[in-house]
Coordinates of N, CA and C in Angstrom, one line a residue:
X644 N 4.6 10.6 -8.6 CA 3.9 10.0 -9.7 C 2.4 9.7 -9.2
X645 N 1.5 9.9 -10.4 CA 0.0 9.7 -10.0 C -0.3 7.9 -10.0
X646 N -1.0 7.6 -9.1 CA -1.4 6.0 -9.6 C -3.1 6.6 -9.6
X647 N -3.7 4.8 -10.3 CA -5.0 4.4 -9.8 C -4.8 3.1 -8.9
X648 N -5.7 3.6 -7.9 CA -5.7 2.6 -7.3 C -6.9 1.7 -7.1
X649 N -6.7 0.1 -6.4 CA -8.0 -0.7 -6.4 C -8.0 -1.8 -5.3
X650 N -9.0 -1.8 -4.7 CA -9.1 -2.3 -3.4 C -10.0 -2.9 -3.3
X651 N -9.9 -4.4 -2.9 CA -11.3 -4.9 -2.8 C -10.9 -6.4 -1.5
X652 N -11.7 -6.5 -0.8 CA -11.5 -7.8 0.4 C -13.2 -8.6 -0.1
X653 N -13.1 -9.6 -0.4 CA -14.0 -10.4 -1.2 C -14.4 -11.8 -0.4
X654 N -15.0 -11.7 0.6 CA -15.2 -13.3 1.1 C -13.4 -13.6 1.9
X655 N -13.1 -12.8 1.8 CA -11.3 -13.1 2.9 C -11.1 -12.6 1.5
X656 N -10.5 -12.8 0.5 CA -9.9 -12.5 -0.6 C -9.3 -11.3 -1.2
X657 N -8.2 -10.9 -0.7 CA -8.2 -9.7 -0.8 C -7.2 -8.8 -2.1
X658 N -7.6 -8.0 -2.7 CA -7.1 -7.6 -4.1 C -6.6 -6.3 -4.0
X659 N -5.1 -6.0 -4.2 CA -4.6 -4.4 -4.4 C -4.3 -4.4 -5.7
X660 N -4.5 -3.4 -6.4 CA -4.1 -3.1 -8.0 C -3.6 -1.7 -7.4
X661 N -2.2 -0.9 -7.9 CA -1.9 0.0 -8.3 C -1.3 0.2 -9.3
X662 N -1.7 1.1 -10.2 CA -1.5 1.6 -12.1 C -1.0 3.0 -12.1
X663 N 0.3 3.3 -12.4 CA 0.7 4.3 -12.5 C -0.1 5.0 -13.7
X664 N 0.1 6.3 -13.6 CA -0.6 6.7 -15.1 C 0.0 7.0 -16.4
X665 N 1.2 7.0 -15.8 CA 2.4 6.9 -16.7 C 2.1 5.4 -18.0
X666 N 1.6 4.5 -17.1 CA 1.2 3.3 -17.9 C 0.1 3.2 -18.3
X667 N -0.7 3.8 -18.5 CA -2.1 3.7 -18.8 C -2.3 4.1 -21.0
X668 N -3.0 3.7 -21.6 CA -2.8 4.2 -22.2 C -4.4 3.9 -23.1
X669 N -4.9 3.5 -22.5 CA -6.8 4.0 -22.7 C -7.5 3.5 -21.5
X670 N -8.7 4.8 -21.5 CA -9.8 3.9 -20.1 C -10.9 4.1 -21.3
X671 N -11.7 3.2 -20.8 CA -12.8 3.3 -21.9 C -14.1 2.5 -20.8
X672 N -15.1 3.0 -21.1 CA -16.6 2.3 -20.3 C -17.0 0.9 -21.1
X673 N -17.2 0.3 -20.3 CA -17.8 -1.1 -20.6 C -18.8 -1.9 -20.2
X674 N -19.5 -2.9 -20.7 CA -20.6 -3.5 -20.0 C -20.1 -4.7 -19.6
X675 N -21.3 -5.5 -18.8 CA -21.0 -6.8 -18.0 C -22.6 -7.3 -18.5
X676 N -22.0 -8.4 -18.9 CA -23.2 -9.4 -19.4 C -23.6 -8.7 -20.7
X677 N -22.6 -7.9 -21.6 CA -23.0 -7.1 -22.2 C -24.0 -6.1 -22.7
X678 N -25.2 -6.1 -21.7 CA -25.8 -5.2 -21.7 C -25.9 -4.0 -20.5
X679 N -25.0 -4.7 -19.4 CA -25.0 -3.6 -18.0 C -24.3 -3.0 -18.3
X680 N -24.4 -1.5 -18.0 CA -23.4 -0.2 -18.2 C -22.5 0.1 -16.9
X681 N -21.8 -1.4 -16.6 CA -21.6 -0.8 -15.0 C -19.7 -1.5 -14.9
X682 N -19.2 -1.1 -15.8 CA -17.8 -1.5 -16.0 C -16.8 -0.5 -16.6
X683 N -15.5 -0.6 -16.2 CA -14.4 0.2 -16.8 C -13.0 -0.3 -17.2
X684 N -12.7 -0.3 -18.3 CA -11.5 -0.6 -18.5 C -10.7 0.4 -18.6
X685 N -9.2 -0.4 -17.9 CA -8.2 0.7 -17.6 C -6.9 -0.3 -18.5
X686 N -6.3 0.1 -19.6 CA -5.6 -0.8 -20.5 C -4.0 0.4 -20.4
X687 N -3.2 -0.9 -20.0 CA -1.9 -0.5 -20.5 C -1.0 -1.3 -21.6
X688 N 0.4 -0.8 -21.9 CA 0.5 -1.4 -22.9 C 1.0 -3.0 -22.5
X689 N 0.8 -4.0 -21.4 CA 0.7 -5.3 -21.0 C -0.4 -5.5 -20.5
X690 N -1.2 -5.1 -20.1 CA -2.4 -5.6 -19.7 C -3.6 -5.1 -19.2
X691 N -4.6 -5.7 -19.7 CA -6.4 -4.9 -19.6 C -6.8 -5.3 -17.9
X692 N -7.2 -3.9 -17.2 CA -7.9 -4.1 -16.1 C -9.6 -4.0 -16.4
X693 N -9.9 -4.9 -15.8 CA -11.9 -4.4 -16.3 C -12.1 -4.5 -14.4
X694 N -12.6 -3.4 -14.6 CA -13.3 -3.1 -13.0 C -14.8 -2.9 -13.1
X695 N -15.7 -4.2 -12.3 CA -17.0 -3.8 -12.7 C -17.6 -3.3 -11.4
X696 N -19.1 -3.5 -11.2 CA -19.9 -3.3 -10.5 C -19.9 -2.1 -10.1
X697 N -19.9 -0.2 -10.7 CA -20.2 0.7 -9.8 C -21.2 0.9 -9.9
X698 N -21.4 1.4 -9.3 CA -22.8 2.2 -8.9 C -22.9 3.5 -9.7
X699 N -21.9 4.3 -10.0 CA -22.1 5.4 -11.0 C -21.0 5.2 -12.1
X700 N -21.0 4.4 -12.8 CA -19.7 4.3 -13.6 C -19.5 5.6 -14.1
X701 N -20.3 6.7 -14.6 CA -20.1 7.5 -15.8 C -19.4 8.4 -15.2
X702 N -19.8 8.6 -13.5 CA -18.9 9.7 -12.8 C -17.7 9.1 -12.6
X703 N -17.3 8.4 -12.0 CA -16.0 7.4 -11.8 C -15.1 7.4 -13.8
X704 N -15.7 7.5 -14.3 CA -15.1 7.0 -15.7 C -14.7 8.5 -15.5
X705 N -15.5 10.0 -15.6 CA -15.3 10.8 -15.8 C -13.9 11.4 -15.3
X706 N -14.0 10.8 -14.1 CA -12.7 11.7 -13.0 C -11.5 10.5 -13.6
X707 N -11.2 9.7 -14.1 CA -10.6 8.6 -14.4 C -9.5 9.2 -15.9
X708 N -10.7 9.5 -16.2 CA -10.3 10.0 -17.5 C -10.0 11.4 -17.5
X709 N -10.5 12.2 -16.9 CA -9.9 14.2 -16.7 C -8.8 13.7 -15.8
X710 N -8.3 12.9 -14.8 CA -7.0 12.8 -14.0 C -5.9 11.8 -15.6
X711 N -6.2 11.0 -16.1 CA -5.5 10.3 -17.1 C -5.4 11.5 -18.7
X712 N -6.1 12.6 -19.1 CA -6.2 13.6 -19.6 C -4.9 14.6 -19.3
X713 N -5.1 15.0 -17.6 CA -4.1 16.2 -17.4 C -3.0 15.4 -17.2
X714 N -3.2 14.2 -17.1 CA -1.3 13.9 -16.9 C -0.9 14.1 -17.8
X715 N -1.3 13.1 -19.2 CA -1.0 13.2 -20.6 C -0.2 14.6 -20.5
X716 N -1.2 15.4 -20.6 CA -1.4 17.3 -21.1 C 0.0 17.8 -20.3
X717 N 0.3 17.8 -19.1 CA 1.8 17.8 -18.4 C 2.7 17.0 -19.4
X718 N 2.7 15.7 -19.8 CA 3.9 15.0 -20.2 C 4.0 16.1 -21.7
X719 N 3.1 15.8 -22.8 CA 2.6 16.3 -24.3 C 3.0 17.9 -24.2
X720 N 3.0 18.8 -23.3 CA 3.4 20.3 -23.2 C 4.5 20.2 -22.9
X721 N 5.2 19.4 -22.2 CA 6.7 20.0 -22.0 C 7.7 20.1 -23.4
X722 N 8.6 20.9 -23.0 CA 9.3 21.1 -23.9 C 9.9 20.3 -24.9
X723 N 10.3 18.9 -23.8 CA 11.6 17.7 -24.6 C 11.3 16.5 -23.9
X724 N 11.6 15.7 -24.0 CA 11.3 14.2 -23.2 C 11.1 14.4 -21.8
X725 N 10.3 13.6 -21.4 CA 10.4 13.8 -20.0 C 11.0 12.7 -19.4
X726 N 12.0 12.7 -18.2 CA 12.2 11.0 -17.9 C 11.8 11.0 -16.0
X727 N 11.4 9.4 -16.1 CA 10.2 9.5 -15.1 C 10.5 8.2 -14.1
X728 N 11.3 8.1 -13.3 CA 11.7 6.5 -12.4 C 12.7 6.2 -13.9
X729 N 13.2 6.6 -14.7 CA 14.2 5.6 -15.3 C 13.3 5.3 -16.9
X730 N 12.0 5.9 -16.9 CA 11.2 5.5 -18.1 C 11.0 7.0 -19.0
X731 N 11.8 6.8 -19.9 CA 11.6 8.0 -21.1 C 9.8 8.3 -21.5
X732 N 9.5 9.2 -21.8 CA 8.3 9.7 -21.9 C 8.0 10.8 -22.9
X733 N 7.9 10.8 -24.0 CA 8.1 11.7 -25.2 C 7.2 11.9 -26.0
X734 N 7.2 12.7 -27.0 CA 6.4 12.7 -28.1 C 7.3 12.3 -29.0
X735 N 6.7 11.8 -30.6 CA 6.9 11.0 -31.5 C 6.5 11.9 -32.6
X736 N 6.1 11.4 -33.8 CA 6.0 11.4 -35.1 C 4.6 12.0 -35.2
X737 N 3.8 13.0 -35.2 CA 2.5 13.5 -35.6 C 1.8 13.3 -34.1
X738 N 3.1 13.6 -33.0 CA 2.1 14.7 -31.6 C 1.6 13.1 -30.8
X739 N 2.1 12.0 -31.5 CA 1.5 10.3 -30.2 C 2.4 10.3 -29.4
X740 N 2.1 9.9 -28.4 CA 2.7 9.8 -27.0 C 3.6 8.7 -27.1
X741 N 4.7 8.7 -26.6 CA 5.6 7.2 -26.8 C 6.0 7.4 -25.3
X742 N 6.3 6.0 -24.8 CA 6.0 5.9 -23.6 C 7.3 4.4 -23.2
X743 N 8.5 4.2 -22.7 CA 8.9 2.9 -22.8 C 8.5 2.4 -21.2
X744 N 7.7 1.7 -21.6 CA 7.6 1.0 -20.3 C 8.2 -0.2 -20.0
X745 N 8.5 -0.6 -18.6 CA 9.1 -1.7 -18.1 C 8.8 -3.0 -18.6
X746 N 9.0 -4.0 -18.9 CA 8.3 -5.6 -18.9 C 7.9 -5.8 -18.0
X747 N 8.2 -6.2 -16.6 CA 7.5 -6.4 -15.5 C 6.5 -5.6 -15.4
X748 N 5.4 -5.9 -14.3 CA 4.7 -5.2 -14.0 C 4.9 -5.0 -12.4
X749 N 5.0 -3.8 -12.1 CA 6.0 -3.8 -10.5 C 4.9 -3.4 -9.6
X750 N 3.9 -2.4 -10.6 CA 2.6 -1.9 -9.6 C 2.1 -2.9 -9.3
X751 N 1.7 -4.5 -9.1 CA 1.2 -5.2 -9.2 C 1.7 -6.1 -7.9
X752 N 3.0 -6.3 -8.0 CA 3.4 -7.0 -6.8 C 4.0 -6.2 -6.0
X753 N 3.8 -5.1 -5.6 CA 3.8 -3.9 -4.8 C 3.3 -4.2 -3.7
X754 N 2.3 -4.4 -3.8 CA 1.1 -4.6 -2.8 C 0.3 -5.8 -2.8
X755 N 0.8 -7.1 -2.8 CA 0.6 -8.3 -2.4 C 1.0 -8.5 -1.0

């Protein structure tokens, strides 16, 4: 399975996020202070990541989104459901992705 991953050591403080892509289900560009173009959200169906401060958001969003694209495009072309660690992964009613994901969030305390 593909993740995203996020890494950051802050003043001692140190932060792992990994997001499978299986969970993901919009990245979209965003601003900070609402006018800086320097943020990305990564939303699953429990919860919004906003990752700010790059330096090139538009390249980073780009590869973010062509890697969250071709997974889709693998799950959406196969033949019949796909099942993935125990999580069904299908298409639905007019070609939308359905997707059952866990309640927990397990990428999360993975790496604490």
């Amino acid at each position: 399975e593909r993740f995203i991953c996020f890494y950051s050591n802050l003043f001692g403080f140190e932060k792992k996020i990994k997001i499978p892509y299986s969970y993901i289900t919009c990245i979209t560009k965003e601003y900070t202070a609402v006018f800086i173009p320097n943020a990305i959200a990564v939303i699953t169906a429990r919860k919004e990541y906003i990752f700010r401060s790059f330096w090139d958001r538009d390249e980073c969003y780009d590869v973010l989104k062509q890697m969250h694209d071709m997974y889709r495009g693998v799950i959406e072309t196969g033949p019949q459901a796909h099942i993935e660690e125990g999580h069904a992964v299908g298409r639905g009613s007019k070609d939308l992705l359905i997707a059952a994901l866990p309640i927990s969030n397990q990428s999360d305390s993975n790496n604490k």
